[in-house]
mmCIF file of C-alpha atoms in Angstrom:
data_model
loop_
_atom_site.group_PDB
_atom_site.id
_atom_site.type_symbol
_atom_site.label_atom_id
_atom_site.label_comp_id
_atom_site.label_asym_id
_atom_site.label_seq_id
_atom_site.Cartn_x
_atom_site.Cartn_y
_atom_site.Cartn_z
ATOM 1 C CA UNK A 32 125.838 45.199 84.649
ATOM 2 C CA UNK A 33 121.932 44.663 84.929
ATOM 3 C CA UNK A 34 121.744 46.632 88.316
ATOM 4 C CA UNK A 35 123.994 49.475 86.371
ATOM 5 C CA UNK A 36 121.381 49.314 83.293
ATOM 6 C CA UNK A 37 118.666 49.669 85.844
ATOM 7 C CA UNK A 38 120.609 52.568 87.844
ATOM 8 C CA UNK A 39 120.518 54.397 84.645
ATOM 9 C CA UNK A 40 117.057 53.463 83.411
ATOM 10 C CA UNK A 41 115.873 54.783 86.856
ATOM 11 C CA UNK A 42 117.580 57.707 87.027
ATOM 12 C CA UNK A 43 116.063 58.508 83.006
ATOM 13 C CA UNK A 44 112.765 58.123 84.424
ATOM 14 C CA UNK A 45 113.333 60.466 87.517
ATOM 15 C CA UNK A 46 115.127 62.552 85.325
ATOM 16 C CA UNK A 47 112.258 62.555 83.027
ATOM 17 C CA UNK A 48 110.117 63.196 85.426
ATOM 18 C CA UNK A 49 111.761 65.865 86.870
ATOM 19 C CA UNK A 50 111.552 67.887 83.195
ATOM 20 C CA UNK A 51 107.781 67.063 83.166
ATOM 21 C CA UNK A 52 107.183 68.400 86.265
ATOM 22 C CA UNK A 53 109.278 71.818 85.464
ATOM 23 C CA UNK A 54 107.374 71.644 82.486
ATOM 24 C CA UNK A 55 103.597 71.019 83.979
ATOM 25 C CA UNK A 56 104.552 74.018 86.551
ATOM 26 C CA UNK A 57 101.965 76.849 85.040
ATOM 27 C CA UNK A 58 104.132 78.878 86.959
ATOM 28 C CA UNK A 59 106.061 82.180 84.942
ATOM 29 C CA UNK A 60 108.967 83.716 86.043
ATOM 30 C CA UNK A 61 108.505 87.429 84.078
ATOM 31 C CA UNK A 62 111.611 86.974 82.581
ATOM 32 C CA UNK A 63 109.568 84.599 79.975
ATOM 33 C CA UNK A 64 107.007 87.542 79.413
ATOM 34 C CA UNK A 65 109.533 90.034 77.903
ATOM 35 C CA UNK A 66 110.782 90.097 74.531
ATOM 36 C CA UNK A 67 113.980 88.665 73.275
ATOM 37 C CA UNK A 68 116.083 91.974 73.142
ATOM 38 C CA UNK A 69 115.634 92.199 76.936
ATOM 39 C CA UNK A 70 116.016 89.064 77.480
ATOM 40 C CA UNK A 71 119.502 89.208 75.958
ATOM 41 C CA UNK A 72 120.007 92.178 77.912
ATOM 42 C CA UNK A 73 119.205 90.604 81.441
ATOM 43 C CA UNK A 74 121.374 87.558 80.314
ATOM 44 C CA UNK A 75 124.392 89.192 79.277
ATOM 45 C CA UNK A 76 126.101 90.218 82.549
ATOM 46 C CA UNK A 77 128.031 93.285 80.874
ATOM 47 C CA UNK A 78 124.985 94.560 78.873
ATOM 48 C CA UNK A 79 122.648 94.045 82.215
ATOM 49 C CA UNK A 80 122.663 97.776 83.853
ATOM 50 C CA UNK A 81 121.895 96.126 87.374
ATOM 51 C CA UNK A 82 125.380 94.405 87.157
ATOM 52 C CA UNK A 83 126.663 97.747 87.212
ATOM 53 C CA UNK A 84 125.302 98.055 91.078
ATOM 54 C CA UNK A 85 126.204 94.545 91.859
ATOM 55 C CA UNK A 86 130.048 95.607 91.305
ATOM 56 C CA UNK A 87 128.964 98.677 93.364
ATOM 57 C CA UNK A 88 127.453 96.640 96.002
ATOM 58 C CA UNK A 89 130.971 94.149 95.679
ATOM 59 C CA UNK A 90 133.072 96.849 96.755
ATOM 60 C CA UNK A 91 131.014 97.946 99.225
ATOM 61 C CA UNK A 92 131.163 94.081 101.487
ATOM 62 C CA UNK A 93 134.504 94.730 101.123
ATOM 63 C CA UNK A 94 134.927 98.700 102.579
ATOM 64 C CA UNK A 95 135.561 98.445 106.524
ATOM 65 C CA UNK A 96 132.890 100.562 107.874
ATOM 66 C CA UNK A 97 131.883 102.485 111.047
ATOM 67 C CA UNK A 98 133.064 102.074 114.712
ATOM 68 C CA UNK A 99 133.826 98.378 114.554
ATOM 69 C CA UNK A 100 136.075 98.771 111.516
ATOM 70 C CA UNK A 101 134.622 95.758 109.878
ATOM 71 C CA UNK A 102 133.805 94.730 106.097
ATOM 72 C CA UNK A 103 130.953 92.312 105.458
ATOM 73 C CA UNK A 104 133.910 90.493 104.184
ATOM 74 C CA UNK A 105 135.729 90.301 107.412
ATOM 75 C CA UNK A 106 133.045 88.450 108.950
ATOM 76 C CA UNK A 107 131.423 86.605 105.853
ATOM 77 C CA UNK A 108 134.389 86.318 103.864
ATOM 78 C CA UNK A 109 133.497 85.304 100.601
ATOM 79 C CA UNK A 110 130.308 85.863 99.613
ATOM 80 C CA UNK A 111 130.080 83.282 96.984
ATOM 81 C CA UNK A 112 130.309 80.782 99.626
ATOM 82 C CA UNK A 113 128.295 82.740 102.581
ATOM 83 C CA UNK A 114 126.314 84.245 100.834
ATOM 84 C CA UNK A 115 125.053 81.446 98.845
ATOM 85 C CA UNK A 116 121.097 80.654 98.882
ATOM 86 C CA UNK A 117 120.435 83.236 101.632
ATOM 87 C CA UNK A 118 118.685 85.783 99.521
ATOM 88 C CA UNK A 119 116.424 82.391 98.272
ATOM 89 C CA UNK A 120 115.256 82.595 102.042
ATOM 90 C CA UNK A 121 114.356 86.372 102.442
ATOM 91 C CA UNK A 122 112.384 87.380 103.945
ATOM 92 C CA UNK A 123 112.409 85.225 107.020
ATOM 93 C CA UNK A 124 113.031 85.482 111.051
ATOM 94 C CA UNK A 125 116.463 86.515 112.174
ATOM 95 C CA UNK A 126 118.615 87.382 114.974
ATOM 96 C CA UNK A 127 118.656 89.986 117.369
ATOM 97 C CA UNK A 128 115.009 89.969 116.284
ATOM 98 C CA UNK A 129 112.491 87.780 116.515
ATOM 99 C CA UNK A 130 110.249 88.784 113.451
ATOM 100 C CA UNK A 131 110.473 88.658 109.350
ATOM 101 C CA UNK A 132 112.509 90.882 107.885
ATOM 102 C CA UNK A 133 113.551 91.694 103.889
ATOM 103 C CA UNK A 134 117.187 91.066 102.858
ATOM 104 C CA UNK A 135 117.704 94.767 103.118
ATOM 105 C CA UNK A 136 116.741 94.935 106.244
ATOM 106 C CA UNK A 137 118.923 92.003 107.446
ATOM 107 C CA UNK A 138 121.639 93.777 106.031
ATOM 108 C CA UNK A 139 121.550 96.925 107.492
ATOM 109 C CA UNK A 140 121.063 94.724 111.136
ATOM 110 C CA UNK A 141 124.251 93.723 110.146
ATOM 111 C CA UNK A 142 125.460 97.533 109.457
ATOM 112 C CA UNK A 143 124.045 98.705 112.870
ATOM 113 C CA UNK A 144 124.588 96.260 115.171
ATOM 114 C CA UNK A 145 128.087 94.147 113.681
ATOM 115 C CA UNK A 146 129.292 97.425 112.036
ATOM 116 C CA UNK A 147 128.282 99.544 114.566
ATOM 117 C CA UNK A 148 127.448 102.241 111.486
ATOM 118 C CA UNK A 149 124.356 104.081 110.291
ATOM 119 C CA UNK A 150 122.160 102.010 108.667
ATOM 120 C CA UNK A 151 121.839 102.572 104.787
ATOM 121 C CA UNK A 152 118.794 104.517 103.143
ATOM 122 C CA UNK A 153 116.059 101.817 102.547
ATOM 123 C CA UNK A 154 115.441 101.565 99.202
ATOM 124 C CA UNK A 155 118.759 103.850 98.242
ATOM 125 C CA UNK A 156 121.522 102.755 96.338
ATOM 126 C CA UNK A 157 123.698 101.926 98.036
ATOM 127 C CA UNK A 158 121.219 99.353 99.758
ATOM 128 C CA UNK A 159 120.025 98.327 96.501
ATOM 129 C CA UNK A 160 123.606 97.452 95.668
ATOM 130 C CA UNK A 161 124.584 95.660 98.645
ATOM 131 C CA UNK A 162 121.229 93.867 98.208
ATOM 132 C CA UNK A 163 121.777 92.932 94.461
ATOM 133 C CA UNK A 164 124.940 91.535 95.076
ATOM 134 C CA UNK A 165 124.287 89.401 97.860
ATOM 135 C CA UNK A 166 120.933 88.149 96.150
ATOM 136 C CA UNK A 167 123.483 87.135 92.612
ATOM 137 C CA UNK A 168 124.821 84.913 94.960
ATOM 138 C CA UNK A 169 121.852 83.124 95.019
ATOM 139 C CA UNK A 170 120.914 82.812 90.875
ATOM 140 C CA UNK A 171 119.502 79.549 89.594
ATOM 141 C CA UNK A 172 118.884 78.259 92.970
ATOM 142 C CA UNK A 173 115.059 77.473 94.147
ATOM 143 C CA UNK A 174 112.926 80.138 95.936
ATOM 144 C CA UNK A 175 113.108 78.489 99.580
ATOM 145 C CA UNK A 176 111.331 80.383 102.565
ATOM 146 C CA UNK A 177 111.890 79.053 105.917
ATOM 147 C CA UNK A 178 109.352 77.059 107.586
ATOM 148 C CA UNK A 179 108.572 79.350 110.289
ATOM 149 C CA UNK A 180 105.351 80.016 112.635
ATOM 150 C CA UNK A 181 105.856 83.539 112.223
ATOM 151 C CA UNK A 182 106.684 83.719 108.761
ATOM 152 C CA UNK A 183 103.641 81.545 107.930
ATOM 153 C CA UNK A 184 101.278 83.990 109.875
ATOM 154 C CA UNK A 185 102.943 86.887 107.508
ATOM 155 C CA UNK A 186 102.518 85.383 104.492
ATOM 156 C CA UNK A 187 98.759 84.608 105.295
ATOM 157 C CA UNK A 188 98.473 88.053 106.112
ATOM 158 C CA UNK A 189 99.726 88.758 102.573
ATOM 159 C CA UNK A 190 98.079 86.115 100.574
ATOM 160 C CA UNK A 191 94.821 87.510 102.140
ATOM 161 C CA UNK A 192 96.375 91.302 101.158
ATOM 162 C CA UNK A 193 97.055 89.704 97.730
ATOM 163 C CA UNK A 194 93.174 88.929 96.933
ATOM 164 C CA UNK A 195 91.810 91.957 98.981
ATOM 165 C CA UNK A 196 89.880 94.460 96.458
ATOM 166 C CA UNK A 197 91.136 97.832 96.732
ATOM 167 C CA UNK A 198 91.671 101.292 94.762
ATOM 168 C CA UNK A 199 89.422 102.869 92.943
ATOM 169 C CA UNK A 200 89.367 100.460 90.392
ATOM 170 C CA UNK A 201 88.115 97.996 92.788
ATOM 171 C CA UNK A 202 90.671 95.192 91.400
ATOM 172 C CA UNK A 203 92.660 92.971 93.792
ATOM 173 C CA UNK A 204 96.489 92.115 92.736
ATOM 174 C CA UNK A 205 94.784 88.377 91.701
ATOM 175 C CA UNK A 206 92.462 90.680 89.414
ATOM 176 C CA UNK A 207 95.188 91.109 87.683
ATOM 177 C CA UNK A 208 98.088 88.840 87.966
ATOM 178 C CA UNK A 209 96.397 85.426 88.449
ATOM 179 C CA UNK A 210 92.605 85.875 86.386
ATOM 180 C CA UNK A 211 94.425 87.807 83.418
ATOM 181 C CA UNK A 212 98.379 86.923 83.525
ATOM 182 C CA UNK A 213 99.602 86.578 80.397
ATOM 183 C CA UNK A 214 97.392 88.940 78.282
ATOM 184 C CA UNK A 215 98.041 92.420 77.276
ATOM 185 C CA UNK A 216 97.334 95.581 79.849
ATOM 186 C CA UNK A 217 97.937 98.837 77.250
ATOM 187 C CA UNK A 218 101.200 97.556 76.016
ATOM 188 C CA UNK A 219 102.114 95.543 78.617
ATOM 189 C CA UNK A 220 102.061 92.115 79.013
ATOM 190 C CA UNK A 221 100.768 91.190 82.493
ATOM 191 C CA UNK A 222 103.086 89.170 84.255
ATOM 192 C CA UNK A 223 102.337 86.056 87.056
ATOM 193 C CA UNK A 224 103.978 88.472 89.581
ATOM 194 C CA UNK A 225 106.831 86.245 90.863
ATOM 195 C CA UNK A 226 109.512 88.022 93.036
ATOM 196 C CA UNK A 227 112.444 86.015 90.775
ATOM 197 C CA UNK A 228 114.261 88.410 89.481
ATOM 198 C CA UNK A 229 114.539 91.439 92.419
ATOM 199 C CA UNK A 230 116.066 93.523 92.843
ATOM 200 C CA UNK A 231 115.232 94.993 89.255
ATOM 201 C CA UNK A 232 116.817 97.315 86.303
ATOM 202 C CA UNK A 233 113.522 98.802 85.617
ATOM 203 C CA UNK A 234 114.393 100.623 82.117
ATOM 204 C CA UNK A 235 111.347 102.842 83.026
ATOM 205 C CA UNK A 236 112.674 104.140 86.050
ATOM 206 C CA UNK A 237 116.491 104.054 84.561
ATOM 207 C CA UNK A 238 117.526 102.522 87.843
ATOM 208 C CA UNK A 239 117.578 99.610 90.387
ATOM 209 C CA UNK A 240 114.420 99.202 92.315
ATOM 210 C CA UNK A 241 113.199 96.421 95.095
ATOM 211 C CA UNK A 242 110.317 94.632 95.044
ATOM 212 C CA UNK A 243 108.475 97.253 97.564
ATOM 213 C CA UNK A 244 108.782 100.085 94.969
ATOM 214 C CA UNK A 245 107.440 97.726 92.346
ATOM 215 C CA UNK A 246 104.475 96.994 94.407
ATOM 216 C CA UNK A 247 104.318 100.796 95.063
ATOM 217 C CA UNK A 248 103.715 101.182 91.025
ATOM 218 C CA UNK A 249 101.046 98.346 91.213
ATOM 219 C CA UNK A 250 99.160 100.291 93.712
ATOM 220 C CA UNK A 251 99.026 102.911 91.735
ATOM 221 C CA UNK A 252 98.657 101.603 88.783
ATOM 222 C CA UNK A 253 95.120 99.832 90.572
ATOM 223 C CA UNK A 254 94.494 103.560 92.100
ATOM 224 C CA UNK A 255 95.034 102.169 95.466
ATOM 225 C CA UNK A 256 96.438 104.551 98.120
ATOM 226 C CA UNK A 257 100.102 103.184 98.904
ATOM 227 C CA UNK A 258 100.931 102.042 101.915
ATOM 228 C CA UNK A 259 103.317 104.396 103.707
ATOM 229 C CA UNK A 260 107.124 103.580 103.936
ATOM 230 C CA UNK A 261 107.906 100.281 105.759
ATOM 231 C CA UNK A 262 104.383 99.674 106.353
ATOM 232 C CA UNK A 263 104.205 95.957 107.045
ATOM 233 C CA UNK A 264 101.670 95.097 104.564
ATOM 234 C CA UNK A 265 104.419 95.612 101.770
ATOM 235 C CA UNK A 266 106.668 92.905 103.536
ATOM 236 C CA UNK A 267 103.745 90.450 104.315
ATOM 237 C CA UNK A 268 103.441 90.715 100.247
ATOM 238 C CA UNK A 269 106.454 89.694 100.014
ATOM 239 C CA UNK A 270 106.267 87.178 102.493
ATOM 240 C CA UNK A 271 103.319 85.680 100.521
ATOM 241 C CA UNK A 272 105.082 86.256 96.745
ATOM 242 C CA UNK A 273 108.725 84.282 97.813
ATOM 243 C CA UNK A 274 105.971 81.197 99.309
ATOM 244 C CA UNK A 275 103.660 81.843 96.139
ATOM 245 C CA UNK A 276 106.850 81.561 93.956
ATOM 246 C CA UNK A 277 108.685 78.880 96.625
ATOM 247 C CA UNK A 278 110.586 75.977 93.992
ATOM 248 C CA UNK A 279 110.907 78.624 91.124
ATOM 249 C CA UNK A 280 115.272 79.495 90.297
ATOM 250 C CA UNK A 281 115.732 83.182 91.455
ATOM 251 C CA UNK A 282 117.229 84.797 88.041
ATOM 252 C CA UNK A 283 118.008 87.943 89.461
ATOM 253 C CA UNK A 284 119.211 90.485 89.140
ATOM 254 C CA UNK A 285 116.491 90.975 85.873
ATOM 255 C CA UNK A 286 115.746 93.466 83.631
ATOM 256 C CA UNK A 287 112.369 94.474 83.120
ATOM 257 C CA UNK A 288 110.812 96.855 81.039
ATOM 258 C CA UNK B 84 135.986 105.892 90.521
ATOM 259 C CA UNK B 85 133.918 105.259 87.572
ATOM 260 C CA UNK B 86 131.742 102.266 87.384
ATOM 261 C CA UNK B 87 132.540 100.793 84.296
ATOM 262 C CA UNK B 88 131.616 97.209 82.559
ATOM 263 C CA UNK B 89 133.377 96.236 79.420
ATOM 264 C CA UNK B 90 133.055 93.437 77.196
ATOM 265 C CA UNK B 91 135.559 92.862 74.956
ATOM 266 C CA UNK B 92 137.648 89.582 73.170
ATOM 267 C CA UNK B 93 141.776 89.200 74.538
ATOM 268 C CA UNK B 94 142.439 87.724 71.511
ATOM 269 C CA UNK B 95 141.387 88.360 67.642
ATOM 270 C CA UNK B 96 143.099 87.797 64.263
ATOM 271 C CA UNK B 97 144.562 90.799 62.125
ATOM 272 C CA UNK B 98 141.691 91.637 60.193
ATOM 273 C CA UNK B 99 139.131 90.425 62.252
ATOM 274 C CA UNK B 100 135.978 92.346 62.780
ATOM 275 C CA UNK B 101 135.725 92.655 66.701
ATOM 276 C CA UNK B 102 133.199 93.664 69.043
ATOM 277 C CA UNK B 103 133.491 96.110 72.009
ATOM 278 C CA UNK B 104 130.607 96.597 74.428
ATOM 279 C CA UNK B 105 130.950 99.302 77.179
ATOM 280 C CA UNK B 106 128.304 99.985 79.873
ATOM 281 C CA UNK B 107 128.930 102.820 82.418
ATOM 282 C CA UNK B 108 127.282 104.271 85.345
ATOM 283 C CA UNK B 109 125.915 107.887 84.986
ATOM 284 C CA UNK B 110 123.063 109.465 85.615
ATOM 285 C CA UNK B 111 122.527 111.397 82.449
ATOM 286 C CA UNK B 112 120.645 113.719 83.760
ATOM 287 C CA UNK B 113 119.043 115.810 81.047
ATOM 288 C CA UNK B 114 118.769 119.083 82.283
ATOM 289 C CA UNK B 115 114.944 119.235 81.999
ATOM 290 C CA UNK B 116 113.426 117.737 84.966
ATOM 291 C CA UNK B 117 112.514 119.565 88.358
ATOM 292 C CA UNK B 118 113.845 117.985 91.441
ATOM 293 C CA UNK B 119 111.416 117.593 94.510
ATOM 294 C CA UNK B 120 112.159 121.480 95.656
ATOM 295 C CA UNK B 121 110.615 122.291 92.061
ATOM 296 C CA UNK B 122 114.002 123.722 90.751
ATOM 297 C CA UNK B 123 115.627 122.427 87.381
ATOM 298 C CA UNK B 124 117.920 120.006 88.084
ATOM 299 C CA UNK B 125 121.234 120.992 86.632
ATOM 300 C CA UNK B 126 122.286 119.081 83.070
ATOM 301 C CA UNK B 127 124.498 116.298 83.621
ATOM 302 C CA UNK B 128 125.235 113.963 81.022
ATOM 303 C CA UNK B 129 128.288 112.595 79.316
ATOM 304 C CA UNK B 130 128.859 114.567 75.986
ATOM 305 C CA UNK B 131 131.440 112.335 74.297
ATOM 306 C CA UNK B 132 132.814 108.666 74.362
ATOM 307 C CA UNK B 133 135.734 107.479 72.336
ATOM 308 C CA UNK B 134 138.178 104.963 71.753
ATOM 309 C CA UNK B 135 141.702 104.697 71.084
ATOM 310 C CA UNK B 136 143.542 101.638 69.266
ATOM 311 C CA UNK B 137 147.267 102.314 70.390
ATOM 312 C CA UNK B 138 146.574 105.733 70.327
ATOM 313 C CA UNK B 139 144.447 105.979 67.156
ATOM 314 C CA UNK B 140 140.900 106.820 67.089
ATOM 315 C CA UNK B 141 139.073 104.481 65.988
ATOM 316 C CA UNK B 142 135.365 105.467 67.244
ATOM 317 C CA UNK B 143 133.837 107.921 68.479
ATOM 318 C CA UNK B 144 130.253 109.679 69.106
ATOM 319 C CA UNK B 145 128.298 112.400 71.152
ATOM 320 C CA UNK B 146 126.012 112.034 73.436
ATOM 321 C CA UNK B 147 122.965 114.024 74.091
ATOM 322 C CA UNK B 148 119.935 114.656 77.275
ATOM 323 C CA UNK B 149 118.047 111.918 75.189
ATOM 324 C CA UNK B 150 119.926 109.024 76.208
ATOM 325 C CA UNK B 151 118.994 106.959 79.215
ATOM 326 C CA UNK B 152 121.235 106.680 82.298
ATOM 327 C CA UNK B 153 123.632 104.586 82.402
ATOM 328 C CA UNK B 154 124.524 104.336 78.603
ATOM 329 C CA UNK B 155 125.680 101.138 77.127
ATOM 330 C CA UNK B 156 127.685 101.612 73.537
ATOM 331 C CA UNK B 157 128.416 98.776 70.968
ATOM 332 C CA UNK B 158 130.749 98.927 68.051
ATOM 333 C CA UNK B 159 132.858 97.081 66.179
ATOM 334 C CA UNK B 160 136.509 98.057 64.686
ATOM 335 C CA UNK B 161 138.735 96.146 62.885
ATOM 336 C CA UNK B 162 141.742 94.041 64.672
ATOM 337 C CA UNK B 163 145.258 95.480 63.393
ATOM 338 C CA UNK B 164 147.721 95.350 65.961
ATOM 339 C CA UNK B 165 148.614 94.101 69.408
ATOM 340 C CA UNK B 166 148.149 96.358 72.149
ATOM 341 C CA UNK B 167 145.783 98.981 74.114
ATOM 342 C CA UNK B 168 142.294 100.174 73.585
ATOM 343 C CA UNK B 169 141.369 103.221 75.532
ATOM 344 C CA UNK B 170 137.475 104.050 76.261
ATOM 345 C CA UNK B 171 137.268 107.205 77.045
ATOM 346 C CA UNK B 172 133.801 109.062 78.424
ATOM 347 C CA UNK B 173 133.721 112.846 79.322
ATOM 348 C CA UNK B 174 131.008 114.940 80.004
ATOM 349 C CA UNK B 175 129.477 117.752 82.515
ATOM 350 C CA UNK B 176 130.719 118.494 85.849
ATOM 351 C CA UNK B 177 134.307 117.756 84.467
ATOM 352 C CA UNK B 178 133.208 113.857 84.287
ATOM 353 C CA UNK B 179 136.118 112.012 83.098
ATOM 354 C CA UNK B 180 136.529 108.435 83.102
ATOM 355 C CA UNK B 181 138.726 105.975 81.352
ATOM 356 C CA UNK B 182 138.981 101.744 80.614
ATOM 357 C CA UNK B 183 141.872 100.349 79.101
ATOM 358 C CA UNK B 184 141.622 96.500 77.584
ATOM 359 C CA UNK B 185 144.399 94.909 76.475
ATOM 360 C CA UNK B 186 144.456 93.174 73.019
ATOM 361 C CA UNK B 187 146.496 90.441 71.548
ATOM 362 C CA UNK B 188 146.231 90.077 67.756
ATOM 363 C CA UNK B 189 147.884 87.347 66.087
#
């Protein structure tokens, strides 16, 4: 009875402790910087527009596809079981390569090489949806990148990326997003930049949208020249955002504004 | 196909006051904008959505080039009977799609 009491007394404390750390974490997912209409929005999972490309992207794992005849389904069966944590990991090293790659990317290995069909449009819908669905999979569960030699040379590559001045502006992304996070840029508030809740229903753009193509508005936004398409300095950003972020629940697919 | 997501009770009491929520994808393109060879990309948006309660309208509303893509509609009807409601959205290009939910009032 006295080792039970003490069971439970512990597992208050490390309970308790746990909370207090969650709490002490300065750390912001942008979900908590938007106002409580689009929060409801994002929560609601028939009032969230991106669920409309996560059914989208559910039919698609289960379409048989190009000369192999396969569905993702056919090899992965079901996704809430496969696919479960995997976007928490992206992006990371994977086979037939031997480098980093983004979850879209790892799909579409999957669409050339398992599938033996073309490879999706990077960044088009129908990537986006694939993407968004297999990344629900992972919701509430901690931002986890592998450790990895490689990966860990990438996301140095970004972190230094991250606090490089650039643009015309002269601001670095830490200008913005770690020395003024939380107060107001025109009628925005400036978020911590964590990659939580990608890919995004960006009511702005009236569509889904990865994590590149919101790093594509920050660029421009800091008068910075964008990096052309599939440049690697967008996925070493990434790289560096899933580490900076590592611990913190992905709740995507989010809304933002 | 249309992509449609509904949200909407299985069950409500006569009289109730219930709640339908209907999100669909579209485009809504207003007609307006230039595409990327500079041309006006043609209007296409959906004009009307309604809603049938075992055949009887019981909402309905127009759409116009001002509403964002992918439209999401709220409203609430009173429960009478047991049976079908019909969404219905049609609009340019001969869109046409339809969501039936099945209602049990007691």
């Amino acid at each position: 009875m006295i080792r039970l009491r003490l069971a439970v007394a512990l597992a208050g404390v490390f309970c308790a402790s746990l909370a207090v750390a969650q709490a002490t974490d300065p750390r912001r997912s942008g979900y908590l910087e938007m106002g409580p209409a689009l929060q409801k929005m994002q929560d609601d999972d028939t009032a969230n527009p991106a669920m409309l490309f996560v059914q989208a992207g559910a039919a698609t794992w289960a379409e048989k596809v190009g000369t192999a005849g396969k569905s993702c389904a056919d090899c992965h069966g079901d996704a809430a079981v496969s696919m479960r944590g995997v976007a928490a990991r992206y992006p990371a090293v994977t086979p037939p390569l031997d480098r980093p790659v983004d979850l879209g990317r790892r799909i579409n290995l999957c669409r050339t090489t398992h599938q033996q069909a073309p490879a999706l449009e990077a960044e088009g819908n129908d990537l986006l949806a694939l993407s968004a669905f297999v990344t629900l999979q992972s919701r509430g569960l901690p931002i986890a990148p592998p450790e990895d030699s490689k990966l860990a040379a990438m996301q140095a590559q970004g972190a230094d990326l991250y606090k490089r001045r650039q643009g015309q502006l002269n601001l670095s992304c830490a200008s913005c997003h770690d020395d003024n996070a939380g107060r107001k840029l025109a009628g925005a508030t400036i978020p911590q930049a964590h990659p939580t809740g990608y890919p995004i229903y960006r009511l702005e753009w009236q569509a889904l949208g990865s994590l590149k193509r919101r790093l594509r508005n920050c660029l421009v936004g800091m008068r910075a020249e964008p990096w052309e398409e599939g440049a690697a300095e967008y996925l070493a950003l990434e790289a560096y955002l899933m580490d900076r972020a590592r611990g913190m629940p992905l709740d995507a697919p989010g809304v933002r504004p | 196909m249309a992509n449609v997501l509904v949200n909407a009770p299985k069950t409500a009491k006569k009289g109730d006051t219930v709640e339908i929520k209907a999100l669909i994808m579209h485009p809504m393109e207003t007609g307006f904008r230039p595409g990327a060879n500079g041309r006006i990309i043609p209007r296409n948006i959906v004009e009307e959505f309604s809603a049938t309660w075992n055949g009887r309208e019981v909402f309905r509303m127009k759409m116009s080039p001002a509403i964002a893509a992918n439209p999401f509609v709220s409203f609430f009807t009173a429960a009478t009977e047991s049976g079908t409601i019909v969404l219905r959205w049609s609009g340019d290009e001969g869109f046409v799609a339809e969501h039936r939910i099945a209602i049990t009032v007691t």
